[in-house]
C-alpha positions in Angstrom: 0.0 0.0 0.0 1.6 3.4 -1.0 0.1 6.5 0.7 -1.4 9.0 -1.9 0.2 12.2 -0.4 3.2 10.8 -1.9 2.4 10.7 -5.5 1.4 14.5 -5.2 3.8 17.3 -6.0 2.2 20.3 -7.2 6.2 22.4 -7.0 7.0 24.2 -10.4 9.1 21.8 -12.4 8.5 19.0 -10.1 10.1 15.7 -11.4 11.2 13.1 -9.0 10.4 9.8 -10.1 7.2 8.5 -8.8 5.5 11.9 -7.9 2.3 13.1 -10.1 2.8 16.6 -12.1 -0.2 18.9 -11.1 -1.1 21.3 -13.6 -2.4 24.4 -11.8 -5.7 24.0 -12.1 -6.1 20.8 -10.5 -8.8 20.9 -8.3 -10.9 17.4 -8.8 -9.9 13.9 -8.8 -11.7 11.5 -10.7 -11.6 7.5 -10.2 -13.1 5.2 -13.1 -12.9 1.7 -12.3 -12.5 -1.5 -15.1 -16.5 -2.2 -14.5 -17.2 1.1 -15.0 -17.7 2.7 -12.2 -16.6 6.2 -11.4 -16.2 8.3 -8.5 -15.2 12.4 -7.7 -12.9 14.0 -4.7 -12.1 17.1 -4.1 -7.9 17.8 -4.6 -8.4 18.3 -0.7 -9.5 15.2 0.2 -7.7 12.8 -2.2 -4.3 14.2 -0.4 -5.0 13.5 3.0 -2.0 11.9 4.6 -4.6 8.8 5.3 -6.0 7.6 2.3 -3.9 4.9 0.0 -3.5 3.0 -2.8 -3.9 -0.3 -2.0 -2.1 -2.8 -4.6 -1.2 -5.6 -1.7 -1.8 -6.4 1.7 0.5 -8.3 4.1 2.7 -9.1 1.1 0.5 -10.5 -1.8 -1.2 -8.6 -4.3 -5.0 -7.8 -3.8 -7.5 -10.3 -5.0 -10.0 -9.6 -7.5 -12.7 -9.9 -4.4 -10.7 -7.0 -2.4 -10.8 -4.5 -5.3 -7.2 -5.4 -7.1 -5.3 -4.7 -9.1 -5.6 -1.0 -7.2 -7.6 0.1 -4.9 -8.2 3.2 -3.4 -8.9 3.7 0.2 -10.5 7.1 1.7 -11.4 6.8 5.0 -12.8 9.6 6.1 -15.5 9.3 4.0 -18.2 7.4 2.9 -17.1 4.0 1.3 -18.1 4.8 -2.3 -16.3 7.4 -2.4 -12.9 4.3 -2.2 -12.9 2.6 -5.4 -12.1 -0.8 -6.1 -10.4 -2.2 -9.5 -9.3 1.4 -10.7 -8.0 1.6 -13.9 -7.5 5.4 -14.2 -7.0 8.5 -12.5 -7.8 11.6 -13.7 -6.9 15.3 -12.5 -9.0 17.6 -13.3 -10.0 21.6 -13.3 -13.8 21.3 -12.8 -15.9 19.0 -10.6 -17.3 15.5 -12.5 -19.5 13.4 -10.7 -19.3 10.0 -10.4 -21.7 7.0 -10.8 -23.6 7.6 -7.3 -23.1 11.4 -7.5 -25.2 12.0 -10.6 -27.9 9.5 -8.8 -28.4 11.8 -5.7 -25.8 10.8 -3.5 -23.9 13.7 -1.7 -21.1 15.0 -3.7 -18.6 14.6 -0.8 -19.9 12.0 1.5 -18.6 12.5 4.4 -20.0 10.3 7.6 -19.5 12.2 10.5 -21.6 15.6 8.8 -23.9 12.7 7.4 -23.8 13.8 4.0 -25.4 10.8 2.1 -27.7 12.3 0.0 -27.4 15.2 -2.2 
């Protein structure tokens, strides 16, 4: 499991190997998943020090059943907003919501505010 916070590097001419190159306007994180499923976070919450990528756990790769090959893990909020089998991220400048999103569910999710529903 690899922490997302340390993908992230939004310095001007940022280039260390493994770190993501934010354009500027980065302000929304998109998740689509190999069934098809798709999910939005704010820039804010994808790089809390918390959340992860999850590609193994205690050694061995993730099974189909626990959401590999990658999944994502955001705890602090609801748990569609934590994707299983992604097969792309995507930064992006304006908000896109995601498969529960555009069917009512709160845009952010989070549990302890109880923001389920839109």
């Amino acid at each position: 499991m690899v922490a997302l916070r340390q993908h992230l590097d939004r310095r001007a001419g940022a280039g260390a190997a493994g770190l993501a190159r934010l354009k500027p306007g980065a302000k929304f994180v998109s998740f689509e998943a190999y069934d098809g499923y798709t999910t939005n976070l704010s820039l804010e919450d994808f790089a809390r020090p918390e959340n992860l990528l999850a590609h193994s756990w205690e050694g061995e790769r993730l099974t189909r059943q626990h959401g590999g090959p990658l999944r994502v893990v955001v705890p602090h909020l609801y748990l569609w907003k934590s994707t299983k089998w992604v097969k792309r991220i995507t930064f992006l400048s304006a908000n896109q919501p995601g498969f529960w999103e555009v069917r009512g569910y709160h845009d952010r999710g989070d549990p302890w505010l109880e923001e389920r529903y839109g």
